[in-house]
Short mmCIF file of C-alpha atoms in Angstrom, two decimals:
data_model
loop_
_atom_site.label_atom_id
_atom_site.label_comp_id
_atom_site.label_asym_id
_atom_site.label_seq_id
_atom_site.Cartn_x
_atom_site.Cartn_y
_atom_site.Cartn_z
CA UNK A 444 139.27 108.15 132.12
CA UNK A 445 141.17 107.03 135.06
CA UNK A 446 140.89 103.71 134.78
CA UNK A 447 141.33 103.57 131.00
CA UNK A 448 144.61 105.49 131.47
CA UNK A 449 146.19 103.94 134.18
CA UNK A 450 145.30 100.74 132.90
CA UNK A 451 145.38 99.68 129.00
CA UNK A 452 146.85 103.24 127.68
CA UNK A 453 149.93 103.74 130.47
CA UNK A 454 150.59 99.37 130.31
CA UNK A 455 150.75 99.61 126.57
CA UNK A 456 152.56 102.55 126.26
CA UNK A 457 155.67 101.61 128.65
CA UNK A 458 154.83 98.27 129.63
CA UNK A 459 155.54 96.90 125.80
CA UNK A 460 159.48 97.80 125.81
CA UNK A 461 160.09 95.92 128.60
CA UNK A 462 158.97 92.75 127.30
CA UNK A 463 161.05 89.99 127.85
CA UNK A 464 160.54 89.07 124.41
CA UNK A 465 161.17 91.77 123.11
CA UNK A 466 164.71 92.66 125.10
CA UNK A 467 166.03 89.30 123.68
CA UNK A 468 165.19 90.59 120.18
CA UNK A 469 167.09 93.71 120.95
CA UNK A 470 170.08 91.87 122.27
CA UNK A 471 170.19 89.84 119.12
CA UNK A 472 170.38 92.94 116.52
CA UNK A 473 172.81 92.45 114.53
CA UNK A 474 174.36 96.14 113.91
CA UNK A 475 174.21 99.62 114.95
CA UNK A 476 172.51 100.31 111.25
CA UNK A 477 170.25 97.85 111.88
CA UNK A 478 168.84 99.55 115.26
CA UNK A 479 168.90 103.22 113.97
CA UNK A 480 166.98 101.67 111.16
CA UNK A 481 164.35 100.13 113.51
CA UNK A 482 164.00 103.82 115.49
CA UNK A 483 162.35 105.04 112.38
CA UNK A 484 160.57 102.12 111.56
CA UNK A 485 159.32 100.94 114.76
CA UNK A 486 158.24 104.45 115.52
CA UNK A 487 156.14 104.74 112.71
CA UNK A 488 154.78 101.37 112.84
CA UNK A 489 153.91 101.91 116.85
CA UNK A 490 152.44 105.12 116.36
CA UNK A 491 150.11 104.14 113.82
CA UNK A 492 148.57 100.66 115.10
CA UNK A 493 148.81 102.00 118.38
CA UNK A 494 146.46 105.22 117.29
CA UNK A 495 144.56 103.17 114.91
CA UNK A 496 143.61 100.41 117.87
CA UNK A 497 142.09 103.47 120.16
CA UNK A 498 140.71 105.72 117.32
CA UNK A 499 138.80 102.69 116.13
CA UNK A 500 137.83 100.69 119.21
CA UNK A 501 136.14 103.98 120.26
CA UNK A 502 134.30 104.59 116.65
CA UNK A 503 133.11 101.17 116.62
CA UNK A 504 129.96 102.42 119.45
CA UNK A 505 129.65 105.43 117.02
CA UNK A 506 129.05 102.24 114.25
CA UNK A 507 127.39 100.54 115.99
CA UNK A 508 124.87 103.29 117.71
CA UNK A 509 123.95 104.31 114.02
CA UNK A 510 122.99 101.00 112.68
CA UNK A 511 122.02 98.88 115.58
CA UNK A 512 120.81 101.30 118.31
CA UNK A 513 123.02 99.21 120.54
CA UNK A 514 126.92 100.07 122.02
CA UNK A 515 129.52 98.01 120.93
CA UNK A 516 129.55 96.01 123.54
CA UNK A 517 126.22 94.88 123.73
CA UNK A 518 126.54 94.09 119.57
CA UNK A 519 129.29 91.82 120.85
CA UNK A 520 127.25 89.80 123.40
CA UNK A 521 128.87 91.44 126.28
CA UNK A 522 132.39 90.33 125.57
CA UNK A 523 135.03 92.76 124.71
CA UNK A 524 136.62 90.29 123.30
CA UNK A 525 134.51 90.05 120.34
CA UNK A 526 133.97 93.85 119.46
CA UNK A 527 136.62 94.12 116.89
CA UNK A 528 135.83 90.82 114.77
CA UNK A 529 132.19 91.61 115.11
CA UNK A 530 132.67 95.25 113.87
CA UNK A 531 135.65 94.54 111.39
CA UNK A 532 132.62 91.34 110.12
CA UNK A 533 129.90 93.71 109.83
CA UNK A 534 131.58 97.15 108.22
CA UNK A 535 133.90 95.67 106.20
CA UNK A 536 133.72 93.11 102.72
CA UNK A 537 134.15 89.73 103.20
CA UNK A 538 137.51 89.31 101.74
CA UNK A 539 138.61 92.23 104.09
CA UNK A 540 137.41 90.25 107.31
CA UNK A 541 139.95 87.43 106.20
CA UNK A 542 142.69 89.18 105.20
CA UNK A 543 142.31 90.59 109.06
CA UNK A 544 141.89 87.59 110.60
CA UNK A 545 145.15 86.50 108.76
CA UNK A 546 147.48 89.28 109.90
CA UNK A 547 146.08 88.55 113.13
CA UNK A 548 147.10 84.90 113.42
CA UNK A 549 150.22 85.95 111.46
CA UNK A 550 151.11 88.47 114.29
CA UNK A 551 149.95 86.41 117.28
CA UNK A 552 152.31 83.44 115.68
CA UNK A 553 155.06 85.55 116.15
CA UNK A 554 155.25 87.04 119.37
CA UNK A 555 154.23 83.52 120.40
CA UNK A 556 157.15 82.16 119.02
CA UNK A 557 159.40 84.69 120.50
CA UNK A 558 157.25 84.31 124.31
CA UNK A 559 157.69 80.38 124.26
CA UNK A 560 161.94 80.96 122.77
CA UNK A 561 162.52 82.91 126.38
CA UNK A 562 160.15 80.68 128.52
CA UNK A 563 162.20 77.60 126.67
CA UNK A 564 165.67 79.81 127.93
CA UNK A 565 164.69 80.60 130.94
CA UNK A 566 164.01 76.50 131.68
CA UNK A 567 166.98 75.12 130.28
CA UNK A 568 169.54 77.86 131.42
CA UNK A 569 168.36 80.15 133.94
CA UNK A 570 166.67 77.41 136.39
CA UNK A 571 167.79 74.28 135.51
CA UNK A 572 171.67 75.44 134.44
CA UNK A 573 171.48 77.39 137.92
CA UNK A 574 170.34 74.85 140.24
CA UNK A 575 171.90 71.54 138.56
CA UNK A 576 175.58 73.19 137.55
CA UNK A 577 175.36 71.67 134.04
CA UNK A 578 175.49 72.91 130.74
CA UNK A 579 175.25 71.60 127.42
CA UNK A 580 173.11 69.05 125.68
CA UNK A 581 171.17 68.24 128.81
CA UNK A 582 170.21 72.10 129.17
CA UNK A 583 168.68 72.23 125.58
CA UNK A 584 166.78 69.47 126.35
CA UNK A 585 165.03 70.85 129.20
CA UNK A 586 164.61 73.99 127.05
CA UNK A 587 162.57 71.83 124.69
CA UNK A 588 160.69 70.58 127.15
CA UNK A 589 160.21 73.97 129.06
CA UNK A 590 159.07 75.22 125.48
CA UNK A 591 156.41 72.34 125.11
CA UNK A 592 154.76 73.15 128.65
CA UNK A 593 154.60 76.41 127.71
CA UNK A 594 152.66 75.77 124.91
CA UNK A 595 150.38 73.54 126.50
CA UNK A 596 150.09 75.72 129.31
CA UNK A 597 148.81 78.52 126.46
CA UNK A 598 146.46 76.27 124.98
CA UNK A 599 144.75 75.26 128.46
CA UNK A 600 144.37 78.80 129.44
CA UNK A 601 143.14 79.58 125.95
CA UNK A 602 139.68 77.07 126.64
CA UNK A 603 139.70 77.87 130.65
CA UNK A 604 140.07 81.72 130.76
CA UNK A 605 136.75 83.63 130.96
CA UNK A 606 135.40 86.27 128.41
CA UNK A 607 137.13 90.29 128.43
CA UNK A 608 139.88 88.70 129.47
CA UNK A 609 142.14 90.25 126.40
CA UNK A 610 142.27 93.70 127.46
CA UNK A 611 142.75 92.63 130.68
CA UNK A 612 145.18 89.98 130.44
CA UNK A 613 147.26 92.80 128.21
CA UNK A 614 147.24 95.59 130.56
CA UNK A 615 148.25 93.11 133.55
CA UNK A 616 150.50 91.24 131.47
CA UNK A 617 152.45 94.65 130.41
CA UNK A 618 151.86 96.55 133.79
CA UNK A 619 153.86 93.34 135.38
CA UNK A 620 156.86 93.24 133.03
CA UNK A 621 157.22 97.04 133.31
CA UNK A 622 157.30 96.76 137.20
CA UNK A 623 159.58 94.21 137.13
CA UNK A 624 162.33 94.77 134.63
CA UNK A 625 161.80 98.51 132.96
CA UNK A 626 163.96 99.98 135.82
CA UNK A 627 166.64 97.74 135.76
CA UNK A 628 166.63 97.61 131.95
CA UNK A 629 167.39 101.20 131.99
CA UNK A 630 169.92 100.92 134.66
CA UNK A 631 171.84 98.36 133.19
CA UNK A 632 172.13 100.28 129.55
CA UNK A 633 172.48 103.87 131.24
CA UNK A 634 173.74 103.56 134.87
CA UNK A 635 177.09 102.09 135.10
CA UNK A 636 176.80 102.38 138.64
CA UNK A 637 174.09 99.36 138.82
CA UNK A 638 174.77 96.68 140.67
CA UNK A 639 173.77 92.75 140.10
CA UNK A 640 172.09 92.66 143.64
CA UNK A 641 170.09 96.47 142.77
CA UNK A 642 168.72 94.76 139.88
CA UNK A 643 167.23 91.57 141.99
CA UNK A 644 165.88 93.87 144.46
CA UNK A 645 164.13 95.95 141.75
CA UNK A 646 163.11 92.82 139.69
CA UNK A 647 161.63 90.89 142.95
CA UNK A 648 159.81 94.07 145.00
CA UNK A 649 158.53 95.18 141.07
CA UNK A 650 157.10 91.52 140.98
CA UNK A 651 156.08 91.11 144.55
CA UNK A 652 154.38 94.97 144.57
CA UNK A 653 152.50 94.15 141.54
CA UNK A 654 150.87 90.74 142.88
CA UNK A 655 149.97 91.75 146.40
CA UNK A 656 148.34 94.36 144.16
CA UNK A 657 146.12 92.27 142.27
CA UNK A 658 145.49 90.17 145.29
CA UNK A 659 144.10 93.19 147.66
CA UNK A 660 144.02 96.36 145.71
CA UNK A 661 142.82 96.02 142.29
CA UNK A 662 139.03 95.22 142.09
CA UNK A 663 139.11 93.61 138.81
CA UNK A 664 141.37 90.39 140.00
CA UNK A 665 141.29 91.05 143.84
CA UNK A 666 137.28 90.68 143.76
CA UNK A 667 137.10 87.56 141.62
CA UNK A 668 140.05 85.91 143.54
CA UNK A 669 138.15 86.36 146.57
CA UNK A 670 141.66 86.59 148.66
CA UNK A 671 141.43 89.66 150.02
CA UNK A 672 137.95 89.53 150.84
CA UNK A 673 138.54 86.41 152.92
CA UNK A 674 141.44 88.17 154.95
CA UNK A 675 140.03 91.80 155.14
CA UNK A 676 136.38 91.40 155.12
CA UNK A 677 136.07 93.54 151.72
CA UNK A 678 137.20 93.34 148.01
CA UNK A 679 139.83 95.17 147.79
CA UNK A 680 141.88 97.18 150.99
CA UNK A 681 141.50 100.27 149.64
CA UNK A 682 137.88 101.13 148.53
CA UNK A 683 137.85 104.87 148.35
CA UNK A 684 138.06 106.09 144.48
CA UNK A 685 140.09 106.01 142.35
CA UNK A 686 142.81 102.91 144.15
CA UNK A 687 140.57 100.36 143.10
CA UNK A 688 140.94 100.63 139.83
CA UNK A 689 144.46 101.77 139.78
CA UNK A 690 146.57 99.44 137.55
CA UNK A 691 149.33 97.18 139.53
CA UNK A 692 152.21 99.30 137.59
CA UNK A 693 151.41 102.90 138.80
CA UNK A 694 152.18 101.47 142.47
CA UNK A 695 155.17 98.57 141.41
CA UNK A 696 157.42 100.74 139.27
CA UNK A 697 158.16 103.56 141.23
CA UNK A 698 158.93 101.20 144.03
CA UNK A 699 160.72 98.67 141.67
CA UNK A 700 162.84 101.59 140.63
CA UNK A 701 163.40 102.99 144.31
CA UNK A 702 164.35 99.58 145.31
CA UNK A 703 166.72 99.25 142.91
CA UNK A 704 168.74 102.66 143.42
CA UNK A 705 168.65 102.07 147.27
CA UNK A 706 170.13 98.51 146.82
CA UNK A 707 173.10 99.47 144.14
CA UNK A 708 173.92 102.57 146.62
CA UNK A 709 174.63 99.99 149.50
CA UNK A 710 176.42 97.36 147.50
CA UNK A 711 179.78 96.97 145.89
CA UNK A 712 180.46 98.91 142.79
CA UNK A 713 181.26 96.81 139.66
CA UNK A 714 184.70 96.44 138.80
CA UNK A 715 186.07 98.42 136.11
CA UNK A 716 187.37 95.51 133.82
CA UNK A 717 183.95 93.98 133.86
CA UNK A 718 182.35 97.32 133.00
CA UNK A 719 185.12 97.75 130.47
CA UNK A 720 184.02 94.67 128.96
CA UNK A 721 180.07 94.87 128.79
CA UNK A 722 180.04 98.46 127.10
CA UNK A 723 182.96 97.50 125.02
CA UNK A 724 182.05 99.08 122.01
CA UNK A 725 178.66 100.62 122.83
CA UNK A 726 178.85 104.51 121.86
CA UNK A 727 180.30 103.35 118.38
CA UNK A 728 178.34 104.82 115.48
CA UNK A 729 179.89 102.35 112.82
CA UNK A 730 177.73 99.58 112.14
CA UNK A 731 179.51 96.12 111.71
#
């Protein structure tokens, strides 16, 4: 229960709205009408995939138990991976098997395309606009290019990443992004008191927490990596129940979030005018 919890259900649950993806979709709405639109929408839509995921992934052993004698997992092969398509295969028509595999693409293609637009950003302005002092053509360039390594980056990992990694890679994936920017996205949109230098601290202790984490202190990628074992003399520096199995968030955020309120306390305030200017018109109910 634990492990499930702190894991897949907690990652998923706050880990997905702080997505970077996700944040520059936000940013890019076009009115208030639009977003108080999307609160009723995206609520519904959220609350049933998210319910239909875990109602189903835990029938599928009841399925599976009745016509096979075996669990899920052992209908799949042993990979997690694999349970869904082999139960949505076996319990469902054949036309209904394609039509899921369709949606699926369909909805991997585009959070893909939103993943590889901020990787693509974060190359051509963030790193190479920072360090070089250039803007402009050159910039988009590298964005292109930052885009295209992403990609093949995706592809190599997609033929040299081992099986039940999806769950995995998902509850890591959203426990990191939730350690390292869910605190300071909520300071920056409620506490006007946040400082630029609060929000580094919490973005870079959230990030550092998390992998020292999965180095040392969470069995499923400390033991594997081998890291800790080599330094310590055992898997994982905390081997008492349940810390090994405690996901990299539960530890990262609350110190992410620390960090970033001791930081902004013993830094300069921001100056009204440029306060002024980034809620200008937030607090408006008239859509535009």
């Amino acid at each position: 229960w634990w492990t499930l919890v702190s894991s897949l259900i907690l990652g998923v649950g706050i880990g997905v709205i702080s997505q970077p993806q996700l944040v520059v979709r936000f940013m890019t709405v076009k009115s208030n009408r639009e977003l108080n639109r999307a609160v009723l929408i995206g609520g519904l839509f959220i609350f049933v995939i998210t319910f239909g995921a875990y109602v189903v992934g835990a029938l599928s052993n009841v399925y599976f138990i009745q016509t096979t004698g075996q669990t899920a997992v052992q209908a799949a092969g042993g990979n997690l991976d694999k349970v869904i398509p082999v139960f949505i295969t076996a319990a469902m028509p054949l036309w209904f098997t394609y039509l899921f595999m369709v949606a699926l693409l369909s909805a991997a293609m585009s959070t893909l395309s939103a993943q590889f637009h901020v990787q693509g950003t974060a190359f051509g302005r963030d790193i190479y606009e920072t360090l070089v002092q250039k803007a402009g053509g050159s910039s988009v360039r590298v964005a292109r290019i930052g885009i295209l390594i992403a990609v093949l980056i995706a592809v190599i990992l997609g033929f040299v990443l081992p099986s039940s990694i999806v769950a995995l890679g998902t509850s890591l994936w959203f426990g990191i992004t939730a350690a390292a920017f869910l605190g300071i996205y909520v300071a920056a949109i409620y506490w006007k008191r946040a400082t630029k230098e609060g929000a580094i601290a919490g973005l870079v202790s959230g990030a550092l927490v998390s992998l020292i984490w999965l180095l040392f202190g969470f069995k499923k990628t400390a033991e594997p990596l081998g890291i800790s074992q080599a330094l310590t003399g055992q898997s994982t520096i905390i081997t008492s129940a349940p810390w090994p199995t405690v996901d990299p968030m539960v530890i990262a955020l609350p110190i992410a979030i620390i960090a970033t309120i001791l930081v902004t306390f013993l830094t300069k305030p921001p100056e009204k005018e440029f306060l002024d200017k980034c809620f200008q018109g937030v607090g408006s109910s008239k859509g535009k």
